[in-house]
Coordinates of C-alpha atoms and ligand atoms in Angstrom, one line a residue:
M1 CA 33.2 183.9 99.2
T2 CA 31.7 182.1 96.2
E3 CA 31.2 178.3 96.4
A4 CA 33.6 177.9 93.5
S5 CA 36.5 179.3 95.3
A6 CA 35.6 177.6 98.5
A7 CA 36.0 174.3 96.4
E8 CA 39.2 175.6 94.9
R9 CA 40.5 176.4 98.2
A10 CA 39.5 172.8 99.8
R11 CA 41.5 171.3 96.9
S12 CA 44.4 173.5 97.6
R13 CA 47.6 172.2 99.4
P14 CA 47.5 171.0 103.0
A15 CA 49.4 173.1 105.5
I16 CA 52.6 172.7 107.6
L17 CA 52.6 175.2 110.3
T18 CA 55.7 176.2 112.3
V19 CA 55.7 178.4 115.2
D20 CA 58.7 179.8 117.1
D21 CA 58.9 183.0 119.1
D22 CA 62.4 183.9 117.7
V23 CA 61.6 185.7 114.4
S24 CA 64.9 184.8 112.8
V25 CA 64.5 181.0 113.8
S26 CA 60.8 181.0 112.7
R27 CA 61.8 182.6 109.4
A28 CA 64.5 180.2 108.9
V29 CA 62.4 177.1 109.4
A30 CA 59.6 178.5 107.2
R31 CA 62.2 179.3 104.5
D32 CA 63.6 175.7 104.6
L33 CA 60.3 174.2 104.7
R34 CA 59.2 176.2 101.7
R35 CA 62.2 175.2 99.8
Q36 CA 61.4 171.6 99.8
Y37 CA 57.7 171.4 100.4
G38 CA 56.4 174.7 99.2
E39 CA 55.1 173.3 95.9
R40 CA 52.8 170.8 97.5
Y41 CA 52.3 172.2 100.9
R42 CA 51.2 175.5 102.2
I43 CA 53.9 176.7 104.8
V44 CA 52.3 178.8 107.6
R45 CA 54.3 180.7 109.9
A46 CA 53.4 182.0 113.4
E47 CA 55.4 183.6 116.2
S48 CA 53.4 182.7 119.4
G49 CA 51.4 179.7 120.5
E50 CA 48.3 181.9 120.4
Q51 CA 49.0 183.2 116.9
A52 CA 49.3 179.7 115.8
L53 CA 46.2 178.4 117.3
D54 CA 44.2 181.4 115.9
A55 CA 45.6 180.4 112.5
L56 CA 44.5 176.8 113.1
R57 CA 41.0 177.8 114.1
E58 CA 40.7 179.6 110.9
M59 CA 41.8 176.6 109.0
K60 CA 39.5 174.4 110.8
L61 CA 36.6 176.3 109.9
R62 CA 37.5 176.7 106.4
G63 CA 37.7 172.9 106.0
D64 CA 41.6 173.1 105.2
R65 CA 43.9 170.4 106.1
V66 CA 47.0 170.6 108.2
A67 CA 49.5 167.8 107.8
V68 CA 52.4 168.8 110.1
L69 CA 52.9 170.9 113.2
L70 CA 56.4 172.1 114.3
A71 CA 56.6 173.9 117.3
D72 CA 59.4 175.5 119.5
F73 CA 59.6 174.2 123.0
R74 CA 60.5 177.5 124.8
M75 CA 58.1 180.2 124.1
P76 CA 56.8 182.7 126.6
G77 CA 53.2 182.6 127.5
M78 CA 52.5 179.3 125.9
N79 CA 55.2 176.7 125.4
G80 CA 55.5 174.2 122.5
L81 CA 53.9 171.2 124.4
E82 CA 50.9 173.5 125.5
F83 CA 50.6 174.5 122.0
L84 CA 50.7 171.0 120.5
E85 CA 48.2 169.7 123.3
Q86 CA 45.7 172.4 122.2
A87 CA 46.4 172.0 118.3
M88 CA 45.6 168.3 118.7
D89 CA 42.1 169.2 119.8
L90 CA 41.6 170.9 116.4
F91 CA 43.8 168.8 114.2
P92 CA 44.1 165.3 115.8
T93 CA 45.7 163.8 112.8
A94 CA 48.4 166.4 112.1
R95 CA 51.9 165.1 112.9
R96 CA 53.6 166.8 115.7
V97 CA 57.4 167.8 116.1
L98 CA 58.9 169.7 118.8
L99 CA 62.0 171.9 118.3
T100 CA 64.4 171.9 121.3
A101 CA 67.7 173.1 122.4
Y102 CA 70.1 170.3 123.8
A103 CA 69.2 171.3 127.3
D104 CA 65.6 170.5 126.9
T105 CA 65.8 167.0 125.6
N106 CA 64.5 165.5 128.5
A107 CA 61.3 167.6 128.6
A108 CA 61.0 166.6 124.9
I109 CA 61.1 162.8 125.6
D110 CA 58.7 163.3 128.5
A111 CA 56.3 164.8 125.8
I112 CA 56.4 162.0 123.6
N113 CA 53.7 160.3 125.8
V114 CA 52.0 163.6 127.0
V115 CA 51.1 165.2 123.5
D116 CA 51.7 161.9 121.6
L117 CA 54.8 163.7 119.9
D118 CA 55.7 162.2 116.6
H119 CA 59.4 163.5 116.8
Y120 CA 61.6 166.1 118.4
L121 CA 64.1 168.0 116.5
L122 CA 67.5 169.5 118.0
K123 CA 68.2 173.0 117.2
P124 CA 70.0 173.8 114.9
W125 CA 68.6 171.4 112.1
D126 CA 71.5 172.0 109.6
P127 CA 71.9 170.8 106.9
P128 CA 68.2 170.4 106.5
Q129 CA 68.8 167.7 103.9
E130 CA 70.0 165.5 106.6
K131 CA 68.4 166.6 109.8
L132 CA 64.9 168.1 108.7
Y133 CA 63.8 166.9 105.5
P134 CA 64.0 163.1 106.3
V135 CA 61.9 163.7 109.4
V136 CA 59.3 165.8 107.8
D137 CA 59.1 163.3 104.8
A138 CA 58.5 160.3 107.0
L139 CA 55.8 162.3 108.8
L140 CA 54.1 163.6 105.6
E141 CA 54.0 160.1 104.2
A142 CA 52.3 158.7 107.5
W143 CA 49.8 161.7 107.5
A144 CA 49.2 161.1 103.8
A145 CA 48.4 157.5 104.4
T146 CA 45.1 158.3 106.4
D147 CA 42.3 159.8 104.7
H148 CA 41.9 163.7 104.8
S149 CA 39.3 164.5 102.3
P150 CA 38.7 168.2 102.1
V151 CA 35.4 169.5 103.2
A152 CA 34.1 172.2 100.9
E153 CA 30.4 172.1 102.0
T154 CA 28.3 173.9 104.8
R155 CA 28.7 171.9 108.0
V156 CA 26.1 172.0 110.7
V157 CA 26.8 171.0 114.4
G158 CA 23.7 170.4 116.5
H159 CA 21.8 168.2 119.0
R160 CA 20.0 165.2 117.7
W161 CA 16.8 166.3 119.5
S162 CA 16.9 170.0 119.0
A163 CA 14.1 171.3 116.9
R164 CA 16.2 174.1 115.6
S165 CA 19.0 171.8 114.6
Y166 CA 16.3 169.9 112.6
E167 CA 14.9 173.1 111.1
V168 CA 18.4 174.3 110.0
R169 CA 19.0 171.0 108.4
D170 CA 15.6 170.8 106.8
F171 CA 15.9 174.4 105.6
L172 CA 19.2 173.7 103.9
A173 CA 18.0 170.3 102.5
R174 CA 14.7 172.0 101.2
N175 CA 16.9 174.6 99.6
Q176 CA 19.1 172.1 98.0
V177 CA 22.3 173.3 99.8
P178 CA 24.7 170.5 100.4
Y179 CA 25.8 170.1 104.1
R180 CA 27.4 167.8 106.4
W181 CA 25.8 167.0 109.7
Y182 CA 27.6 166.4 113.0
L183 CA 26.0 165.6 116.2
C184 CA 27.6 167.8 118.9
D185 CA 29.1 164.9 120.8
E186 CA 31.1 163.7 117.9
P187 CA 34.9 164.3 118.1
E188 CA 34.9 166.3 114.8
A189 CA 32.0 168.5 116.2
T190 CA 34.0 169.2 119.4
R191 CA 36.9 170.1 117.2
L192 CA 34.6 172.6 115.2
L193 CA 33.0 174.1 118.0
A194 CA 36.4 174.7 119.7
A195 CA 37.7 176.5 116.4
A196 CA 34.5 178.5 116.5
R197 CA 34.9 179.4 120.2
A198 CA 31.2 178.2 120.5
S199 CA 29.8 175.9 123.1
T200 CA 27.2 173.3 123.3
D201 CA 24.9 175.8 124.9
T202 CA 24.4 177.8 121.7
L203 CA 23.7 175.2 118.9
P204 CA 23.2 174.8 116.1
V205 CA 26.4 176.3 114.8
V206 CA 26.6 176.4 111.0
I207 CA 30.0 176.7 109.3
I208 CA 29.7 178.0 105.8
P209 CA 32.5 177.1 103.1
D210 CA 34.3 180.4 103.6
G211 CA 35.0 179.2 107.1
T212 CA 32.6 181.8 108.8
A213 CA 30.7 180.2 111.8
L214 CA 27.2 181.3 112.3
T215 CA 25.8 180.6 115.8
D216 CA 22.2 179.7 115.9
P217 CA 21.4 181.7 112.6
S218 CA 18.0 182.6 111.6
D219 CA 16.6 181.5 108.3
G220 CA 17.2 184.8 106.8
E221 CA 20.6 185.0 107.8
L222 CA 21.3 181.5 106.7
A223 CA 19.8 181.9 103.3
D224 CA 21.9 185.3 102.9
R225 CA 25.2 183.3 103.7
V226 CA 24.7 180.4 101.6
G227 CA 23.9 182.3 98.6
L228 CA 20.2 182.1 98.3
S229 CA 18.6 185.3 97.1
T230 CA 16.4 187.3 99.7
T231 CA 16.5 190.9 98.2
P232 CA 14.3 191.8 95.3
A233 CA 16.5 193.3 92.4
E234 CA 13.6 195.6 91.2
D235 CA 10.9 197.7 92.7
F236 CA 8.3 197.0 90.2
Y237 CA 7.2 193.5 88.4
D238 CA 4.7 192.4 85.9
V239 CA 3.7 189.9 88.5
V240 CA 4.7 188.8 92.1
V241 CA 4.0 185.2 93.0
I242 CA 3.6 184.7 96.6
G243 CA 4.4 180.9 97.9
G244 CA 6.9 178.5 96.1
G245 CA 5.0 175.4 96.1
P246 CA 3.9 173.6 92.9
A247 CA 1.2 176.4 92.3
G248 CA 3.8 179.2 92.7
L249 CA 6.6 177.5 90.9
G250 CA 4.0 176.5 87.9
S251 CA 3.0 180.3 87.8
A252 CA 6.6 181.5 87.8
V253 CA 7.8 179.0 84.9
Y254 CA 4.9 180.1 82.8
A255 CA 5.1 183.8 83.6
A256 CA 8.7 184.2 83.1
S257 CA 8.9 182.0 80.0
E258 CA 6.1 184.1 78.3
G259 CA 8.3 187.3 79.0
L260 CA 6.8 188.8 82.1
R261 CA 8.9 190.4 84.7
T262 CA 8.5 187.9 87.6
V263 CA 9.5 187.5 91.1
L264 CA 8.5 184.5 93.4
V265 CA 8.5 185.3 97.0
E266 CA 8.7 182.2 99.4
R267 CA 8.6 182.2 103.1
M268 CA 10.8 179.3 103.9
A269 CA 12.1 177.0 101.0
T270 CA 10.7 176.4 97.6
G271 CA 8.8 173.2 97.2
G272 CA 6.0 173.6 99.6
Q273 CA 4.2 170.6 100.9
A274 CA 4.9 168.8 97.7
G275 CA 8.6 169.3 98.4
Q276 CA 8.0 167.3 101.9
S277 CA 6.5 164.3 100.0
S278 CA 8.9 161.5 99.6
R279 CA 7.3 160.2 96.6
I280 CA 4.5 161.5 94.5
E281 CA 3.2 158.6 92.4
N282 CA 0.4 160.2 90.7
Y283 CA 2.0 163.3 89.0
L284 CA 1.8 163.1 85.2
G285 CA 4.8 161.8 83.2
F286 CA 6.4 160.1 86.3
P287 CA 5.5 156.4 86.2
D288 CA 7.9 155.4 88.7
G289 CA 7.0 158.1 91.1
V290 CA 9.2 161.0 91.8
S291 CA 10.3 162.5 95.1
G292 CA 8.7 166.0 95.8
A293 CA 12.0 167.6 96.5
Q294 CA 13.4 166.5 93.0
L295 CA 10.3 167.5 91.2
T296 CA 10.1 171.0 92.7
D297 CA 14.0 171.6 92.5
R298 CA 13.7 171.1 88.7
A299 CA 10.8 173.6 88.6
R300 CA 12.7 176.1 90.6
R301 CA 15.8 175.7 88.2
Q302 CA 13.3 176.0 85.3
A303 CA 11.7 179.2 86.7
V304 CA 15.1 180.7 87.2
K305 CA 16.3 179.6 83.8
F306 CA 13.4 181.6 82.2
G307 CA 14.4 184.6 84.2
A308 CA 12.1 184.5 87.2
E309 CA 13.7 185.9 90.5
V310 CA 13.2 183.7 93.4
L311 CA 13.5 185.1 96.9
T312 CA 13.6 182.8 99.9
T313 CA 12.9 183.4 103.6
R314 CA 10.6 186.4 102.7
D315 CA 7.1 186.1 104.5
A316 CA 4.4 188.4 102.8
V317 CA 2.4 189.8 105.5
A318 CA 0.2 192.4 103.8
L319 CA -1.2 193.3 100.4
A320 CA -2.3 196.9 99.5
V321 CA -4.1 198.1 96.4
E322 CA -3.0 201.5 95.3
G323 CA -4.7 202.4 92.0
P324 CA -3.3 199.9 89.3
A325 CA -0.4 198.7 91.6
R326 CA -0.5 195.8 94.0
T327 CA 1.9 196.2 96.8
V328 CA 3.3 193.3 98.8
R329 CA 5.0 194.0 102.2
F330 CA 7.5 191.6 103.8
G331 CA 7.8 190.8 107.5
D332 CA 10.9 193.2 107.7
G333 CA 8.8 196.0 106.3
Q334 CA 10.2 195.9 102.7
E335 CA 7.8 196.2 100.1
I336 CA 7.5 195.1 96.3
S337 CA 4.7 196.3 93.8
A338 CA 3.6 194.7 90.7
H339 CA 0.6 194.9 88.1
T340 CA -0.4 191.8 89.3
V341 CA -0.2 189.1 92.0
V342 CA -0.6 185.5 92.2
L343 CA -1.3 184.1 95.7
A344 CA 0.0 180.4 95.8
T345 CA 0.3 180.3 99.6
G346 CA -1.1 176.7 99.8
V347 CA -2.1 175.3 103.3
S348 CA 0.0 174.3 106.4
Y349 CA -0.9 171.1 108.0
R350 CA -1.2 171.6 111.9
Q351 CA 1.8 169.9 113.5
L352 CA 1.8 167.9 116.6
T353 CA 4.4 169.3 119.1
A354 CA 5.4 166.5 121.1
P355 CA 9.1 165.9 121.8
G356 CA 11.0 164.2 118.9
L357 CA 8.1 164.5 116.3
A358 CA 9.5 167.3 114.5
E359 CA 12.7 165.4 114.1
F360 CA 11.0 162.5 112.2
T361 CA 8.6 164.5 109.7
G362 CA 9.1 162.8 106.7
R363 CA 11.1 159.9 108.5
G364 CA 8.2 158.1 110.0
V365 CA 5.9 161.0 110.8
F366 CA 3.8 162.3 108.1
Y367 CA 1.1 165.1 107.9
G368 CA -1.7 165.4 105.5
S369 CA -2.0 163.6 102.4
A370 CA 0.7 161.1 102.8
L371 CA -1.5 158.2 101.9
T372 CA 0.9 157.2 99.2
E373 CA 3.1 155.9 102.0
A374 CA 0.5 153.2 102.7
P375 CA 2.0 150.4 100.6
S376 CA 5.4 150.8 102.4
C377 CA 3.5 150.1 105.8
S378 CA 2.8 146.5 104.6
G379 CA 2.7 144.1 107.6
Q380 CA 3.6 146.7 110.2
D381 CA 2.1 148.8 113.0
V382 CA 0.8 152.0 112.0
Y383 CA -0.6 154.8 114.4
I384 CA -2.9 157.5 113.2
V385 CA -3.6 160.8 115.1
G386 CA -7.0 162.6 114.6
G387 CA -10.7 162.3 115.0
A388 CA -12.1 163.8 112.0
N389 CA -13.0 162.1 108.7
S390 CA -9.6 162.5 107.2
A391 CA -8.1 160.3 110.0
G392 CA -10.9 157.9 109.6
Q393 CA -10.4 157.6 105.9
A394 CA -6.8 157.2 106.4
A395 CA -7.2 154.4 108.9
M396 CA -9.4 152.6 106.5
H397 CA -6.9 152.9 103.8
F398 CA -3.9 152.0 106.0
A399 CA -5.7 149.0 107.3
R400 CA -5.5 147.4 103.6
H401 CA -1.8 147.2 104.2
A402 CA -0.8 147.4 107.9
R403 CA -0.9 144.6 110.2
R404 CA -2.6 146.8 112.9
V405 CA -3.8 150.3 112.9
T406 CA -4.3 152.3 115.8
L407 CA -6.3 155.6 115.7
T408 CA -5.4 157.7 118.7
V409 CA -8.2 160.3 119.4
R410 CA -7.8 163.0 122.0
G411 CA -11.5 163.2 122.7
P412 CA -13.5 160.5 124.5
S413 CA -15.1 159.1 121.3
L414 CA -15.4 159.6 117.6
E415 CA -19.0 160.4 117.6
A416 CA -18.5 164.1 117.8
S417 CA -16.1 164.5 115.2
M418 CA -16.3 161.8 112.6
S419 CA -19.2 160.8 110.2
H420 CA -21.5 157.9 111.3
Y421 CA -21.0 155.7 108.3
L422 CA -17.0 156.0 108.8
I423 CA -17.3 155.0 112.6
Q424 CA -19.3 152.0 111.5
Q425 CA -16.9 151.0 108.7
I426 CA -13.9 151.3 111.2
A427 CA -15.6 149.3 113.7
A428 CA -16.2 146.6 111.2
V429 CA -12.3 146.0 110.6
D430 CA -10.7 143.9 113.3
T431 CA -7.2 145.4 112.6
I432 CA -8.1 148.8 113.5
T433 CA -8.2 149.8 117.2
V434 CA -9.6 153.2 118.4
R435 CA -7.9 154.7 121.5
P436 CA -10.1 157.5 122.8
C437 CA -8.7 160.0 125.3
T438 CA -5.2 159.3 124.0
E439 CA -2.3 161.6 122.9
V440 CA 1.0 161.0 121.4
I441 CA 3.3 162.6 123.9
A442 CA 6.8 161.7 122.5
A443 CA 8.5 160.1 119.7
E444 CA 11.9 158.2 119.6
G445 CA 14.1 156.5 117.0
D446 CA 17.5 156.3 115.5
G447 CA 17.3 158.2 112.2
H448 CA 13.9 157.4 111.9
L449 CA 10.9 156.8 113.9
E450 CA 11.0 153.6 116.1
R451 CA 8.9 154.2 119.2
L452 CA 5.9 156.4 120.4
T453 CA 5.0 157.3 123.9
L454 CA 1.1 157.5 124.3
R455 CA -0.6 158.8 127.3
D456 CA -4.3 157.9 128.4
N457 CA -5.6 161.3 129.5
A458 CA -8.4 159.7 131.4
T459 CA -6.1 157.7 133.7
G460 CA -2.8 159.5 133.2
E461 CA -1.1 156.3 132.4
T462 CA 1.7 156.2 129.6
E463 CA 2.7 153.4 127.4
T464 CA 5.6 153.1 124.9
V465 CA 5.0 151.5 121.7
D466 CA 7.2 150.3 118.8
S467 CA 6.2 151.8 115.5
Q468 CA 7.7 153.2 112.4
W469 CA 4.6 155.0 111.1
L470 CA 2.7 157.9 112.6
F471 CA 0.2 159.7 110.3
V472 CA -1.1 163.0 111.8
F473 CA -4.6 164.4 110.5
I474 CA -5.4 167.3 112.7
G475 CA -6.5 169.7 110.1
A476 CA -4.9 171.9 107.6
A477 CA -5.2 175.7 107.5
P478 CA -4.7 178.1 104.6
R479 CA -3.0 180.8 106.7
T480 CA -4.6 183.7 105.0
D481 CA -5.1 186.0 108.1
W482 CA -2.9 188.6 106.5
L483 CA -5.3 189.0 103.6
D484 CA -8.3 189.7 105.9
G485 CA -10.3 192.7 105.0
V486 CA -8.5 192.9 101.7
L487 CA -9.8 189.6 99.9
A488 CA -12.8 187.7 100.2
R489 CA -12.4 184.5 102.0
D490 CA -14.6 181.5 103.0
A491 CA -15.3 180.3 106.7
G492 CA -12.0 178.3 106.6
G493 CA -9.9 181.2 105.3
F494 CA -9.7 179.8 101.7
L495 CA -9.7 182.5 99.1
L496 CA -12.9 182.8 96.9
T497 CA -12.3 183.3 93.4
G498 CA -14.3 183.6 89.9
P499 CA -17.9 182.2 90.0
D500 CA -17.6 181.6 94.0
L501 CA -17.5 185.4 94.4
M502 CA -20.8 186.0 92.8
V503 CA -23.7 186.2 95.2
D504 CA -27.2 186.1 93.5
G505 CA -25.6 187.3 90.3
S506 CA -24.0 190.3 91.7
R507 CA -20.1 191.0 91.9
P508 CA -18.1 191.2 95.1
A509 CA -18.2 194.4 97.2
G510 CA -15.8 197.0 95.9
W511 CA -15.4 195.2 92.5
T512 CA -14.5 198.2 89.9
L513 CA -14.3 196.5 86.4
S514 CA -17.3 196.0 84.2
R515 CA -16.6 192.2 83.8
D516 CA -17.1 189.4 86.2
P517 CA -14.0 188.2 88.2
Y518 CA -11.9 185.6 86.0
H519 CA -12.0 182.0 87.2
L520 CA -9.0 182.2 89.4
E521 CA -9.2 186.0 90.3
T522 CA -9.9 187.1 93.7
S523 CA -12.3 190.0 95.0
V524 CA -9.6 192.4 93.9
P525 CA -8.9 192.7 90.1
G526 CA -5.5 191.6 89.1
V527 CA -4.9 189.4 92.3
F528 CA -5.2 185.7 91.5
V529 CA -5.1 182.6 93.7
A530 CA -3.7 179.2 92.4
G531 CA -3.4 175.8 94.3
D532 CA -4.5 174.7 97.7
A533 CA -5.1 178.1 99.1
R534 CA -8.1 178.6 96.7
A535 CA -11.4 177.8 98.1
E536 CA -12.8 174.6 96.6
S537 CA -9.4 173.5 95.2
V538 CA -8.5 170.1 94.7
K539 CA -5.4 169.6 96.9
R540 CA -3.2 167.9 94.4
V541 CA 0.2 168.6 92.9
A542 CA -1.0 168.5 89.3
S543 CA -3.9 170.7 90.0
A544 CA -1.8 173.2 91.7
V545 CA 0.7 173.3 88.8
G546 CA -2.3 173.6 86.3
E547 CA -3.9 176.4 88.3
G548 CA -0.4 178.2 88.4
A549 CA -0.2 178.0 84.6
M550 CA -3.8 179.1 84.1
A551 CA -3.4 182.2 86.6
I552 CA -0.7 183.3 84.2
A553 CA -2.9 183.1 81.1
L554 CA -5.4 185.2 83.0
V555 CA -2.7 187.6 84.0
H556 CA -2.0 188.2 80.5
R557 CA -5.8 188.8 79.8
Y558 CA -5.9 191.4 82.7
L559 CA -2.7 193.2 81.3
A560 CA -4.2 193.4 78.1
G561 CA -7.1 195.4 79.6
H562 CA -9.7 192.9 79.3
Ligands
LIG1 C1 3.3 164.6 102.7 C2 2.7 165.1 101.5 C3 2.5 164.3 100.5 C4 1.6 164.6 99.4 N1 1.5 163.8 98.3 C5 0.8 164.1 97.3 C6 0.7 163.2 96.1 O1 1.3 162.1 96.2 N2 0.2 163.6 94.8 C7 -0.5 164.6 95.0 O2 -1.3 165.0 94.0 N3 -0.5 165.6 96.1 C8 0.1 165.3 97.2 N4 0.2 166.1 98.3 C9 -0.5 167.4 98.1 C10 0.2 168.3 97.4 O3 1.4 168.5 97.8 C11 -0.4 169.8 97.4 O4 -1.7 169.6 96.9 C12 0.5 170.9 96.7 O5 1.7 170.9 97.2 C13 -0.3 172.2 96.7 O6 0.6 173.2 96.1 P1 0.4 174.7 96.5 O7 1.5 175.4 95.7 O8 -1.0 175.2 96.2 O9 0.8 174.9 97.9 P2 1.9 174.4 98.9 O10 2.7 173.2 98.5 O11 1.3 174.3 100.4 O12 2.9 175.7 98.9 C14 2.7 176.9 99.4 C15 4.0 177.6 99.7 O13 3.8 179.0 100.1 C16 4.6 179.4 101.0 N5 3.9 180.5 101.8 C17 2.9 180.3 102.4 N6 2.2 181.6 103.0 C18 3.4 182.3 102.6 C19 3.5 183.8 102.6 N7 2.7 184.6 103.4 N8 4.7 184.3 102.3 C20 5.6 183.6 101.5 N9 5.3 182.3 101.2 C21 4.3 181.9 101.7 C22 4.8 178.1 102.0 O14 5.9 178.1 102.8 C23 4.8 177.1 100.9 O15 6.1 176.8 100.4 C24 0.9 165.9 99.3 C25 1.1 166.9 100.4 C26 1.9 166.4 101.5 C27 2.1 167.3 102.6

């Protein structure tokens, strides 16, 4: 189902449901209701409590609204009261009416308290103008007085502290898929789980706009079901771009706008590291800063507008060179080939795995070059994890703004891992405290980081401290192992290009062309690198975008046979 039809359906009429095991009575009630309310309400008819509950579960998952429930009292299997009781769990604000024979009025009166019955109607209800419509009118009026805004977006039910629940939300957010988030102990979450026949043991549950409930879906399944493209439309392209950060998006925009058949392959969500940056202050043309997600979402739309295909949740795991073709294999074995490849796979900052930390990434917990956050820490307590130069430089930088900076180091001292000049600088700043043998073992907060638990590994003692800021500098790796043996890399795994490949004036081993590798070209002709994954790259958004554009200029040169 498309998003448009989901939105249309959500705007569609709320339902009045009637259930009676006697087919002729059931039809008659539905007929009378349709006559009076059919234009504004959808009349749903069922012939047993179970059938009616199935219909309600489906409506719940689709985000439909239910205004009134009319149930016959005497039904085999599940009587009207039992039905209404269960229906209440799904649609607590729907008004409830019991249809009874005269002999059952006492049971109906008792039910007023049990299922919070709004009304009981004696059969027969003729003429409906006198006996049925005034009752239903009053109930519809009461129902309409409360807010029942339709829900057309994806809904996620999960645990607050579950990493997978966070990942699913992060995945949807980073792919710009609007969703509503429900903690599993909220009443509406309980109703959604009941409708999906799911339990809190199998969270997260994602309900997509057509009403399908996905239990703990993989990223690939999620991408498929929310309408993100995961399968290439063609077998052969002019250029395959691997990685959807600024460098990959830059490549895709320039390649597609210059008429190249272009596909961009992204492991998780377009945006890369930049997509995780809450505010990029130094990107040209945005004097007030721009959120990384906004910047990269615009870039993705720009690439698509020019005709680039964008595939998400596809992980490139192998690159093969077959004559003039360059073939990229995905994790599931599928392959695509092209004349050229631009590798824009960036770096991944190593993550701390202590409980709670994943939840607060970007909401108090920051990885890598999040130094732009420093002014926001003004007058507050900041914690930094790491014992190398990057952590030390960050400590100096944050000390200019924060009230107190605590540098937590796993090892017994900084000596083994940090430059001497930095250790001296740190020692000279009163507001920086170094805590050796210390690890962050937990993070807590309400919506954002508020408290950290630290453990002294020498004594085993733990301490909980208040802090809204944790900056983690425990290294970044380019994750290029899958290219080992195919492309030349440096000791850190970064990809060597152009002049860096030349050793004593000699071209790299296996190089077949009578020219030197172009500036961003790897040890395999026609395979280029842009952005952070390249050895000696600058690790900035602007340079990544610039290299993405430049790689495409070189792709043209390569395709022209130069
Ligand atoms: C929190 C934070 C704040 C930052 N703030 C700034 C700032 O203010 N200013 C600034 O100039 N820079 C900033 N940076 C740095 C900047 O974001 C990076 O330099 C830039 O994103 C690098 O772009 P890239 O395209 O080379 O790589 P990345 O942004 O790392 O993107 C690489 C992409 O490739 C994907 N990928 C990796 N391997 C594969 C594979 N095998 N198959 C498919 N896909 C794959 C990844 O999932 C990722 O989406 C910040 C970085 C972070 C983390």
